[in-house]
Amino acid sequence: MSHRTARVNRAGLAIVGLVLAVAGGLALARGLGMSFLWPPYSPVISEQTAGYAAGHGWFWPAVALAALVVEILALRWLLLQGRTDSLRRLSLEPDSGHGATHLSARAAAGALEDDVRESLHAGRGERAPRGERVRASLSGAPGTPRVALAMVLPDETDPSAARHGAQGAVTRLRQSLELDRLPATIRMHTTRTHP
Amino acid sequence: MTTPDPYSGYPLDPDEGPPTRDLSPPGGGPLVGEPRERKAAPEPRERKAGREPRERKAGRRVADAKAQVRAATVGGPGRRAAAGEFRPRRTAAATVTALLLAAAALVTVVAAVAAMWRGRSHVPPLTWLTPLGRTHWNDPAAITTAAVVCLLGLLLLALALTPGRARVLALASEDQQTVTGITRSGLSRHLASVAARVDGVSRARVRFRGDSVQVNAATPLREVGELPGQVIRAVTARLEELRPLRPMRVRVHVRQREE
């Protein structure tokens, strides 16, 4: 769902930006005397505007309602940022006529992490070097999950070998979950481990 | 399951690179999905590596070298998916804007409700609106505010419409369903360690500038000699193993310095 977050963020920023730019631009044009319609020397809130607001009973309720709508949209937008969309459990049985099989998503992610660590050390049974971290998480829908794998490697480790090992682990997870599709994102980072 | 590494025959320093790993998966399981179209074995390369060291700055010997790492040949969808995955999501800008928008809307709701009730009871008038009745459009304060609002709007529009600088560099994947990337800072740290392992290099730093990689290496050797060529071979060989989805230029600058 992070793609959706990115789209919503960009759309929201574009709308707010456009409104601010147009409003600011019009006000600037009026203040600098570049607008033909309105004189620059009038007050920002004129007698007419104030009179209109006072004379029409619906004015303030309408403003309140519009601001309330904006408020709700803004809060929803804000809450979208904190959503991680992580899965709690996977459903392994695609056909609901055959009952349901669930697997904890954390367990699957943990198994993937162990497999990746194993393949990083190529089965040599070494202890993980200082600075190495592997973190996996599953997201999406229970029947069509996606996996995100983040690896932090010591800076002297070859990332292309690590990528190969991680790819193998993802493929094995896909096979053991009997999924045709398991989109994966592998993200690598390094830390300095020598003086 | 993979084609042989086309770069393995590349002449590198004997102590360059980590010990070779067993790259086959421990389970020996075959990978699902066709291996991606790979680059053909590279033609004999001609690099402008290791130009003659030239004198600069009071007897200090410096030498530069340049090379180009070609982009991995990955089909359109994979490239697009990778670009979409690692494009900045503008979370920080969106959070701040949403917070300010929510705060402004809340103030407006409260003010409008207060104004509604003022008609019936005798609530004091909105005090923060009255200065606006006295301020004129061409007052310096009004003009400044309008300019700031306009610039802020243009800034948000730019944030929304420009792709932004991805902190993660997309790499080729062995598998259609997988998107792989490495952080720019992580890659530069790794390439610095690769450069520092070349014999004769005492320190190395790597910086990214757009799609180009700048390696600054220091050597205690009196003669810089072939060092830029060796450093650039080590760094480009590693980059070509990683197969970035965009071509990258590599520049090496070696400077002689006494420790």
Tab-separated table of C-alpha atoms in Angstrom:
chain	number	residue	atom	x	y	z
A	1	MET	CA	0.000	0.000	0.000
A	2	SER	CA	3.038	2.215	0.135
A	3	HIS	CA	2.567	2.999	-3.537
A	4	ARG	CA	-0.848	4.351	-2.670
A	5	THR	CA	0.643	6.447	0.120
A	6	ALA	CA	3.144	7.893	-2.335
A	7	ARG	CA	0.380	8.744	-4.817
A	8	VAL	CA	-1.850	10.310	-2.145
A	9	ASN	CA	1.071	12.325	-0.777
A	10	ARG	CA	1.962	13.734	-4.153
A	11	ALA	CA	-1.659	14.510	-5.017
A	12	GLY	CA	-2.238	16.176	-1.635
A	13	LEU	CA	0.913	18.253	-1.883
A	14	ALA	CA	-0.026	19.294	-5.431
A	15	ILE	CA	-3.552	20.406	-4.406
A	16	VAL	CA	-2.431	22.345	-1.329
A	17	GLY	CA	0.488	23.811	-3.258
A	18	LEU	CA	-1.734	24.923	-6.109
A	19	VAL	CA	-4.267	26.566	-3.776
A	20	LEU	CA	-1.528	28.398	-1.849
A	21	ALA	CA	0.321	29.478	-4.997
A	22	VAL	CA	-2.822	30.800	-6.694
A	23	ALA	CA	-4.158	32.557	-3.575
A	24	GLY	CA	-0.735	34.027	-2.768
A	25	GLY	CA	-0.226	35.058	-6.369
A	26	LEU	CA	-3.600	36.815	-6.602
A	27	ALA	CA	-3.053	38.610	-3.287
A	28	LEU	CA	0.410	39.653	-4.422
A	29	ALA	CA	-0.940	40.946	-7.745
A	30	ARG	CA	-3.572	42.958	-5.945
A	31	GLY	CA	-1.137	44.353	-3.391
A	32	LEU	CA	1.318	45.411	-6.076
A	33	GLY	CA	-1.440	47.075	-8.105
A	34	MET	CA	-1.210	44.656	-11.007
A	35	SER	CA	-4.859	43.644	-10.784
A	36	PHE	CA	-7.325	45.666	-12.880
A	37	LEU	CA	-10.407	44.562	-11.028
A	38	TRP	CA	-9.628	45.503	-7.473
A	39	PRO	CA	-7.853	48.541	-6.087
A	40	PRO	CA	-4.761	47.841	-4.002
A	41	TYR	CA	-5.600	50.404	-1.298
A	42	SER	CA	-8.753	48.727	0.001
A	43	PRO	CA	-8.691	46.800	3.296
A	44	VAL	CA	-8.166	43.040	3.187
A	45	ILE	CA	-11.587	42.530	4.737
A	46	SER	CA	-13.749	45.321	3.369
A	47	GLU	CA	-16.975	46.689	4.809
A	48	GLN	CA	-18.872	44.885	2.067
A	49	THR	CA	-17.370	41.501	2.922
A	50	ALA	CA	-18.012	41.950	6.620
A	51	GLY	CA	-21.557	43.106	5.880
A	52	TYR	CA	-22.189	40.141	3.629
A	53	ALA	CA	-21.065	37.710	6.333
A	54	ALA	CA	-23.195	39.440	8.952
A	55	GLY	CA	-26.232	39.723	6.702
A	56	HIS	CA	-26.474	36.121	5.568
A	57	GLY	CA	-27.308	33.525	8.184
A	58	TRP	CA	-25.855	30.631	6.180
A	59	PHE	CA	-22.387	32.150	5.777
A	60	TRP	CA	-20.717	30.998	9.000
A	61	PRO	CA	-22.373	27.547	9.053
A	62	ALA	CA	-21.154	27.019	5.466
A	63	VAL	CA	-17.624	28.079	6.434
A	64	ALA	CA	-17.744	25.746	9.452
A	65	LEU	CA	-18.932	22.834	7.306
A	66	ALA	CA	-16.272	23.394	4.641
A	67	ALA	CA	-13.541	23.644	7.284
A	68	LEU	CA	-14.847	20.442	8.890
A	69	VAL	CA	-14.555	18.591	5.580
A	70	VAL	CA	-11.002	19.885	5.132
A	71	GLU	CA	-10.246	18.851	8.717
A	72	ILE	CA	-11.422	15.276	8.136
A	73	LEU	CA	-9.466	14.969	4.888
A	74	ALA	CA	-6.325	16.357	6.524
A	75	LEU	CA	-6.589	13.942	9.456
A	76	ARG	CA	-7.103	10.979	7.119
A	77	TRP	CA	-4.082	12.065	5.130
A	78	LEU	CA	-2.079	12.333	8.339
A	79	LEU	CA	-3.135	8.871	9.547
A	80	LEU	CA	-2.137	7.345	6.203
A	81	GLN	CA	1.512	8.231	6.941
A	82	GLY	CA	1.672	6.031	10.001
A	83	ARG	CA	0.097	3.008	8.377
A	84	THR	CA	2.527	0.205	7.661
A	85	ASP	CA	0.063	-2.206	6.107
A	86	SER	CA	1.909	-5.165	7.623
A	87	LEU	CA	0.250	-8.557	7.589
A	88	ARG	CA	-0.589	-10.523	10.732
A	89	ARG	CA	-1.230	-13.818	9.057
A	90	LEU	CA	-1.066	-15.485	5.702
A	91	SER	CA	-3.772	-17.673	4.263
A	92	LEU	CA	-2.206	-20.648	2.556
A	93	GLU	CA	-5.314	-22.290	1.110
A	94	PRO	CA	-6.460	-20.476	-2.032
A	95	ASP	CA	-9.682	-22.496	-2.307
A	96	SER	CA	-12.052	-21.679	0.550
A	97	GLY	CA	-13.960	-24.909	-0.180
A	98	HIS	CA	-11.041	-26.815	1.291
A	99	GLY	CA	-11.093	-25.039	4.606
A	100	ALA	CA	-8.539	-22.504	5.700
A	101	THR	CA	-4.884	-22.717	6.608
A	102	HIS	CA	-3.284	-19.767	8.276
A	103	LEU	CA	0.307	-19.041	9.032
A	104	SER	CA	1.585	-16.264	11.222
A	105	ALA	CA	3.228	-13.672	8.969
A	106	ARG	CA	5.824	-13.045	11.665
A	107	ALA	CA	6.784	-16.731	11.596
A	108	ALA	CA	7.203	-16.678	7.804
A	109	ALA	CA	9.245	-13.468	8.003
A	110	GLY	CA	11.388	-14.954	10.773
A	111	ALA	CA	12.060	-18.064	8.704
A	112	LEU	CA	13.079	-15.875	5.773
A	113	GLU	CA	15.413	-13.853	7.988
A	114	ASP	CA	17.075	-17.043	9.243
A	115	ASP	CA	17.424	-18.368	5.709
A	116	VAL	CA	18.979	-15.115	4.501
A	117	ARG	CA	21.443	-15.076	7.405
A	118	GLU	CA	22.313	-18.678	6.650
A	119	SER	CA	22.963	-17.936	2.979
A	120	LEU	CA	25.004	-14.809	3.806
A	121	HIS	CA	27.465	-17.047	5.600
A	122	ALA	CA	27.084	-19.715	2.902
A	123	GLY	CA	26.309	-22.419	5.407
A	124	ARG	CA	29.699	-22.141	7.066
A	125	GLY	CA	28.097	-21.857	10.452
A	126	GLU	CA	29.920	-18.651	11.262
A	127	ARG	CA	28.575	-16.184	13.713
A	128	ALA	CA	27.034	-13.105	12.161
A	129	PRO	CA	29.684	-10.423	11.748
A	130	ARG	CA	29.361	-7.230	13.682
A	131	GLY	CA	26.960	-4.798	12.048
A	132	GLU	CA	25.005	-7.358	10.078
A	133	ARG	CA	21.218	-7.082	10.353
A	134	VAL	CA	18.465	-8.781	8.417
A	135	ARG	CA	14.845	-7.747	8.733
A	136	ALA	CA	11.903	-9.103	6.765
A	137	SER	CA	8.250	-8.122	6.816
A	138	LEU	CA	5.193	-9.202	4.916
A	139	SER	CA	2.488	-6.858	3.734
A	140	GLY	CA	-0.451	-6.831	1.368
A	141	ALA	CA	-3.441	-9.154	1.505
A	142	PRO	CA	-3.385	-12.534	3.337
A	143	GLY	CA	-3.705	-14.455	0.052
A	144	THR	CA	-1.405	-12.246	-2.034
A	145	PRO	CA	1.397	-11.103	0.233
A	146	ARG	CA	4.439	-9.013	-0.616
A	147	VAL	CA	7.723	-9.322	1.178
A	148	ALA	CA	10.152	-6.555	2.072
A	149	LEU	CA	13.664	-7.535	3.051
A	150	ALA	CA	16.137	-5.062	4.514
A	151	MET	CA	19.752	-6.057	4.981
A	152	VAL	CA	22.504	-4.124	6.666
A	153	LEU	CA	25.884	-5.550	5.720
A	154	PRO	CA	29.409	-4.861	6.909
A	155	ASP	CA	30.979	-2.583	4.302
A	156	GLU	CA	33.505	-5.227	3.277
A	157	THR	CA	30.837	-7.778	2.384
A	158	ASP	CA	30.124	-8.150	-1.313
A	159	PRO	CA	26.566	-6.857	-1.848
A	160	SER	CA	26.114	-8.796	-5.073
A	161	ALA	CA	26.772	-12.062	-3.249
A	162	ALA	CA	24.363	-10.955	-0.526
A	163	ARG	CA	21.764	-10.090	-3.157
A	164	HIS	CA	22.172	-13.539	-4.641
A	165	GLY	CA	21.747	-15.218	-1.262
A	166	ALA	CA	18.708	-13.117	-0.406
A	167	GLN	CA	17.133	-13.847	-3.780
A	168	GLY	CA	17.585	-17.567	-3.175
A	169	ALA	CA	15.957	-17.274	0.251
A	170	VAL	CA	12.988	-15.348	-1.185
A	171	THR	CA	12.574	-17.979	-3.899
A	172	ARG	CA	12.607	-20.763	-1.308
A	173	LEU	CA	10.002	-18.909	0.758
A	174	ARG	CA	7.839	-18.559	-2.354
A	175	GLN	CA	8.137	-22.280	-2.979
A	176	SER	CA	7.446	-23.326	0.574
A	177	LEU	CA	4.370	-21.085	0.737
A	178	GLU	CA	3.290	-22.556	-2.616
A	179	LEU	CA	2.703	-19.135	-4.067
A	180	ASP	CA	3.024	-18.310	-7.738
A	181	ARG	CA	3.525	-14.671	-7.007
A	182	LEU	CA	5.439	-13.258	-4.084
A	183	PRO	CA	6.698	-9.822	-5.073
A	184	ALA	CA	9.764	-8.899	-3.090
A	185	THR	CA	11.755	-5.780	-2.387
A	186	ILE	CA	15.341	-6.284	-1.290
A	187	ARG	CA	17.019	-3.221	0.145
A	188	MET	CA	20.654	-3.235	1.158
A	189	HIS	CA	22.690	-0.875	3.253
A	190	THR	CA	26.180	-1.095	4.695
A	191	THR	CA	27.828	-0.027	7.922
A	192	ARG	CA	31.444	0.693	8.624
A	193	THR	CA	32.890	-2.157	10.660
A	194	HIS	CA	36.639	-1.551	10.534
A	195	PRO	CA	38.495	1.350	12.130
B	1	MET	CA	21.027	-21.300	-12.687
B	2	THR	CA	23.012	-18.234	-13.577
B	3	THR	CA	25.127	-17.516	-16.541
B	4	PRO	CA	28.801	-17.477	-15.695
B	5	ASP	CA	29.949	-14.162	-14.369
B	6	PRO	CA	31.161	-12.345	-17.425
B	7	TYR	CA	33.577	-10.382	-15.342
B	8	SER	CA	35.403	-13.213	-13.659
B	9	GLY	CA	38.190	-13.192	-16.164
B	10	TYR	CA	38.910	-9.625	-15.346
B	11	PRO	CA	42.466	-8.965	-14.195
B	12	LEU	CA	42.316	-7.647	-10.699
B	13	ASP	CA	44.885	-7.440	-7.984
B	14	PRO	CA	45.325	-10.798	-6.299
B	15	ASP	CA	44.226	-9.489	-2.937
B	16	GLU	CA	41.336	-7.523	-4.360
B	17	GLY	CA	37.853	-8.525	-3.358
B	18	PRO	CA	36.542	-10.777	-0.613
B	19	PRO	CA	37.129	-14.515	-0.643
B	20	THR	CA	34.986	-16.079	-3.324
B	21	ARG	CA	31.724	-17.347	-1.985
B	22	ASP	CA	29.786	-20.394	-2.856
B	23	LEU	CA	26.948	-18.643	-4.608
B	24	SER	CA	24.605	-21.596	-5.027
B	25	PRO	CA	21.696	-21.641	-2.603
B	26	PRO	CA	22.307	-24.068	0.282
B	27	GLY	CA	19.254	-26.097	-0.582
B	28	GLY	CA	20.301	-26.236	-4.189
B	29	GLY	CA	16.739	-25.435	-5.130
B	30	PRO	CA	16.222	-24.052	-8.589
B	31	LEU	CA	15.030	-20.487	-8.821
B	32	VAL	CA	11.539	-20.000	-10.058
B	33	GLY	CA	11.257	-17.643	-12.949
B	34	GLU	CA	13.531	-17.288	-15.879
B	35	PRO	CA	16.860	-15.678	-15.278
B	36	ARG	CA	16.793	-12.227	-16.684
B	37	GLU	CA	18.280	-11.278	-19.915
B	38	ARG	CA	21.897	-10.719	-19.109
B	39	LYS	CA	24.476	-8.586	-20.657
B	40	ALA	CA	26.566	-10.331	-23.222
B	41	ALA	CA	30.195	-10.835	-22.317
B	42	PRO	CA	31.795	-7.440	-22.552
B	43	GLU	CA	33.982	-6.608	-25.448
B	44	PRO	CA	37.619	-6.064	-24.603
B	45	ARG	CA	37.462	-2.878	-22.724
B	46	GLU	CA	39.408	0.185	-23.414
B	47	ARG	CA	39.593	2.530	-20.565
B	48	LYS	CA	41.190	5.822	-20.303
B	49	ALA	CA	42.447	4.503	-17.009
B	50	GLY	CA	45.737	5.516	-15.560
B	51	ARG	CA	46.730	8.518	-17.533
B	52	GLU	CA	50.232	9.673	-16.940
B	53	PRO	CA	50.468	11.210	-13.507
B	54	ARG	CA	50.929	14.878	-13.811
B	55	GLU	CA	52.573	17.403	-11.607
B	56	ARG	CA	50.341	19.615	-9.598
B	57	LYS	CA	50.578	21.768	-6.520
B	58	ALA	CA	54.193	21.979	-5.409
B	59	GLY	CA	55.493	18.549	-6.195
B	60	ARG	CA	52.390	16.678	-4.974
B	61	ARG	CA	51.627	13.921	-7.426
B	62	VAL	CA	48.008	13.457	-8.307
B	63	ALA	CA	46.409	11.354	-10.986
B	64	ASP	CA	42.872	10.944	-12.267
B	65	ALA	CA	41.086	8.223	-14.152
B	66	LYS	CA	37.587	7.827	-15.567
B	67	ALA	CA	35.410	4.928	-16.606
B	68	GLN	CA	31.796	4.196	-17.427
B	69	VAL	CA	29.674	1.406	-15.972
B	70	ARG	CA	26.907	0.508	-18.351
B	71	ALA	CA	23.337	0.023	-17.208
B	72	ALA	CA	22.068	-3.483	-16.646
B	73	THR	CA	19.792	-4.515	-19.490
B	74	VAL	CA	16.515	-5.114	-17.746
B	75	GLY	CA	13.163	-4.927	-19.481
B	76	GLY	CA	10.824	-1.989	-19.109
B	77	PRO	CA	8.451	-3.248	-16.411
B	78	GLY	CA	11.270	-4.262	-14.075
B	79	ARG	CA	12.930	-0.896	-14.437
B	80	ARG	CA	9.697	0.979	-13.872
B	81	ALA	CA	8.824	-1.128	-10.846
B	82	ALA	CA	12.238	-0.467	-9.371
B	83	ALA	CA	11.975	3.256	-10.043
B	84	GLY	CA	8.518	3.399	-8.430
B	85	GLU	CA	9.601	1.376	-5.438
B	86	PHE	CA	12.523	3.588	-4.522
B	87	ARG	CA	11.129	6.999	-5.460
B	88	PRO	CA	10.805	9.282	-2.434
B	89	ARG	CA	7.317	9.087	-0.933
B	90	ARG	CA	7.437	12.669	0.385
B	91	THR	CA	6.372	11.443	3.801
B	92	ALA	CA	7.974	14.298	5.729
B	93	ALA	CA	6.482	17.031	3.542
B	94	ALA	CA	3.093	15.303	3.552
B	95	THR	CA	3.098	14.916	7.339
B	96	VAL	CA	3.940	18.569	7.967
B	97	THR	CA	1.429	19.804	5.382
B	98	ALA	CA	-1.336	17.547	6.705
B	99	LEU	CA	-0.641	18.663	10.294
B	100	LEU	CA	-0.715	22.362	9.402
B	101	LEU	CA	-3.808	21.889	7.246
B	102	ALA	CA	-5.575	20.069	10.079
B	103	ALA	CA	-4.606	22.811	12.555
B	104	ALA	CA	-5.773	25.580	10.209
B	105	ALA	CA	-9.057	23.798	9.540
B	106	LEU	CA	-9.638	23.294	13.268
B	107	VAL	CA	-9.082	26.995	13.980
B	108	THR	CA	-11.476	27.876	11.158
B	109	VAL	CA	-14.155	25.510	12.460
B	110	VAL	CA	-13.914	26.974	15.959
B	111	ALA	CA	-13.945	30.543	14.635
B	112	ALA	CA	-16.909	29.885	12.347
B	113	VAL	CA	-18.912	28.228	15.125
B	114	ALA	CA	-18.106	31.142	17.422
B	115	ALA	CA	-19.269	33.558	14.714
B	116	MET	CA	-22.502	31.578	14.283
B	117	TRP	CA	-23.324	31.887	17.953
B	118	ARG	CA	-22.334	35.515	18.126
B	119	GLY	CA	-25.418	36.331	16.102
B	120	ARG	CA	-27.687	35.030	18.839
B	121	SER	CA	-25.787	35.586	22.079
B	122	HIS	CA	-23.351	38.352	22.853
B	123	VAL	CA	-20.034	36.628	22.384
B	124	PRO	CA	-17.252	39.171	21.804
B	125	PRO	CA	-16.364	39.587	18.109
B	126	LEU	CA	-13.477	37.681	16.508
B	127	THR	CA	-10.572	39.783	17.649
B	128	TRP	CA	-8.016	38.284	15.237
B	129	LEU	CA	-10.131	39.184	12.233
B	130	THR	CA	-10.422	42.887	13.068
B	131	PRO	CA	-6.807	43.800	12.112
B	132	LEU	CA	-7.601	42.479	8.625
B	133	GLY	CA	-10.274	45.155	8.380
B	134	ARG	CA	-7.608	47.797	8.834
B	135	THR	CA	-4.796	46.222	6.820
B	136	HIS	CA	-4.785	47.183	3.152
B	137	TRP	CA	-3.773	44.929	0.300
B	138	ASN	CA	-0.783	47.100	-0.494
B	139	ASP	CA	0.576	47.240	3.067
B	140	PRO	CA	4.091	45.762	3.318
B	141	ALA	CA	2.811	43.127	5.753
B	142	ALA	CA	0.084	41.994	3.342
B	143	ILE	CA	2.466	41.916	0.378
B	144	THR	CA	5.063	39.955	2.365
B	145	THR	CA	2.478	37.460	3.540
B	146	ALA	CA	1.151	36.995	0.014
B	147	ALA	CA	4.672	36.455	-1.335
B	148	VAL	CA	5.485	33.902	1.377
B	149	VAL	CA	2.234	32.028	0.761
B	150	CYS	CA	2.865	32.021	-2.980
B	151	LEU	CA	6.435	30.722	-2.575
B	152	LEU	CA	5.261	28.051	-0.121
B	153	GLY	CA	2.677	26.913	-2.653
B	154	LEU	CA	5.275	26.735	-5.412
B	155	LEU	CA	7.565	24.750	-3.105
B	156	LEU	CA	4.828	22.201	-2.380
B	157	LEU	CA	4.023	21.970	-6.087
B	158	ALA	CA	7.690	21.311	-6.837
B	159	LEU	CA	7.797	18.601	-4.164
B	160	ALA	CA	4.692	17.005	-5.640
B	161	LEU	CA	5.747	17.104	-9.271
B	162	THR	CA	9.483	16.418	-9.230
B	163	PRO	CA	10.503	12.772	-8.878
B	164	GLY	CA	12.996	13.558	-6.142
B	165	ARG	CA	16.351	12.052	-5.398
B	166	ALA	CA	16.079	8.414	-4.454
B	167	ARG	CA	18.277	7.422	-1.553
B	168	VAL	CA	18.199	3.887	-2.858
B	169	LEU	CA	19.875	2.950	-6.114
B	170	ALA	CA	18.011	0.310	-8.121
B	171	LEU	CA	20.003	-2.758	-9.104
B	172	ALA	CA	19.213	-5.559	-11.509
B	173	SER	CA	17.418	-8.576	-10.045
B	174	GLU	CA	17.656	-12.211	-10.954
B	175	ASP	CA	13.931	-12.520	-10.725
B	176	GLN	CA	11.000	-10.714	-12.363
B	177	GLN	CA	9.084	-10.390	-9.105
B	178	THR	CA	11.922	-8.928	-7.116
B	179	VAL	CA	13.097	-5.355	-6.937
B	180	THR	CA	16.562	-4.885	-5.508
B	181	GLY	CA	18.333	-1.757	-4.387
B	182	ILE	CA	21.192	-0.494	-2.298
B	183	THR	CA	21.283	2.796	-0.446
B	184	ARG	CA	23.606	5.382	-1.966
B	185	SER	CA	25.400	5.842	1.329
B	186	GLY	CA	25.739	2.081	1.766
B	187	LEU	CA	27.126	1.635	-1.719
B	188	SER	CA	29.607	4.471	-1.347
B	189	ARG	CA	30.832	2.973	1.935
B	190	HIS	CA	31.264	-0.401	0.276
B	191	LEU	CA	33.039	1.015	-2.785
B	192	ALA	CA	35.359	2.933	-0.469
B	193	SER	CA	36.311	-0.330	1.209
B	194	VAL	CA	36.876	-1.903	-2.208
B	195	ALA	CA	39.131	0.980	-3.232
B	196	ALA	CA	40.981	0.894	0.086
B	197	ARG	CA	41.839	-2.763	-0.429
B	198	VAL	CA	43.839	-2.019	-3.561
B	199	ASP	CA	47.545	-2.404	-2.788
B	200	GLY	CA	49.106	0.959	-2.183
B	201	VAL	CA	45.928	2.815	-1.237
B	202	SER	CA	45.959	4.038	2.339
B	203	ARG	CA	42.577	5.737	2.452
B	204	ALA	CA	39.652	6.080	0.103
B	205	ARG	CA	36.428	8.032	0.131
B	206	VAL	CA	33.556	7.724	-2.311
B	207	ARG	CA	30.924	10.316	-3.085
B	208	PHE	CA	27.930	10.250	-5.379
B	209	ARG	CA	27.074	13.120	-7.662
B	210	GLY	CA	23.952	12.268	-9.554
B	211	ASP	CA	24.865	9.229	-11.597
B	212	SER	CA	28.563	9.564	-11.166
B	213	VAL	CA	30.810	8.102	-8.511
B	214	GLN	CA	33.819	10.069	-7.373
B	215	VAL	CA	36.557	8.042	-5.675
B	216	ASN	CA	39.180	10.019	-3.822
B	217	ALA	CA	42.085	7.831	-2.792
B	218	ALA	CA	45.274	8.630	-0.948
B	219	THR	CA	48.535	6.734	-1.226
B	220	PRO	CA	51.799	6.922	0.702
B	221	LEU	CA	53.685	5.706	-2.396
B	222	ARG	CA	56.145	8.113	-3.912
B	223	GLU	CA	55.112	7.198	-7.449
B	224	VAL	CA	51.379	7.129	-8.147
B	225	GLY	CA	52.047	5.134	-11.300
B	226	GLU	CA	49.380	2.632	-12.205
B	227	LEU	CA	47.374	3.148	-9.039
B	228	PRO	CA	44.442	5.113	-10.575
B	229	GLY	CA	44.022	2.371	-13.154
B	230	GLN	CA	44.003	-0.324	-10.478
B	231	VAL	CA	41.530	1.548	-8.303
B	232	ILE	CA	39.190	2.209	-11.183
B	233	ARG	CA	39.349	-1.416	-12.306
B	234	ALA	CA	38.505	-2.624	-8.806
B	235	VAL	CA	35.605	-0.176	-8.375
B	236	THR	CA	34.088	-0.611	-11.831
B	237	ALA	CA	34.398	-4.398	-11.610
B	238	ARG	CA	32.425	-4.350	-8.376
B	239	LEU	CA	29.859	-1.940	-9.796
B	240	GLU	CA	29.425	-4.091	-12.876
B	241	GLU	CA	28.819	-7.115	-10.673
B	242	LEU	CA	26.081	-5.146	-8.923
B	243	ARG	CA	24.577	-4.164	-12.282
B	244	PRO	CA	22.901	-0.810	-11.530
B	245	LEU	CA	19.819	-0.069	-13.627
B	246	ARG	CA	21.229	3.287	-14.665
B	247	PRO	CA	24.643	3.768	-16.188
B	248	MET	CA	27.216	5.240	-13.847
B	249	ARG	CA	30.382	7.173	-14.452
B	250	VAL	CA	33.323	6.445	-12.202
B	251	ARG	CA	36.071	8.963	-11.611
B	252	VAL	CA	39.127	8.268	-9.546
B	253	HIS	CA	41.423	10.842	-8.095
B	254	VAL	CA	44.587	9.576	-6.413
B	255	ARG	CA	46.686	11.908	-4.380
B	256	GLN	CA	50.077	11.162	-2.962
B	257	ARG	CA	50.507	11.977	0.660
B	258	GLU	CA	53.049	11.153	3.304
B	259	GLU	CA	51.733	9.576	6.428
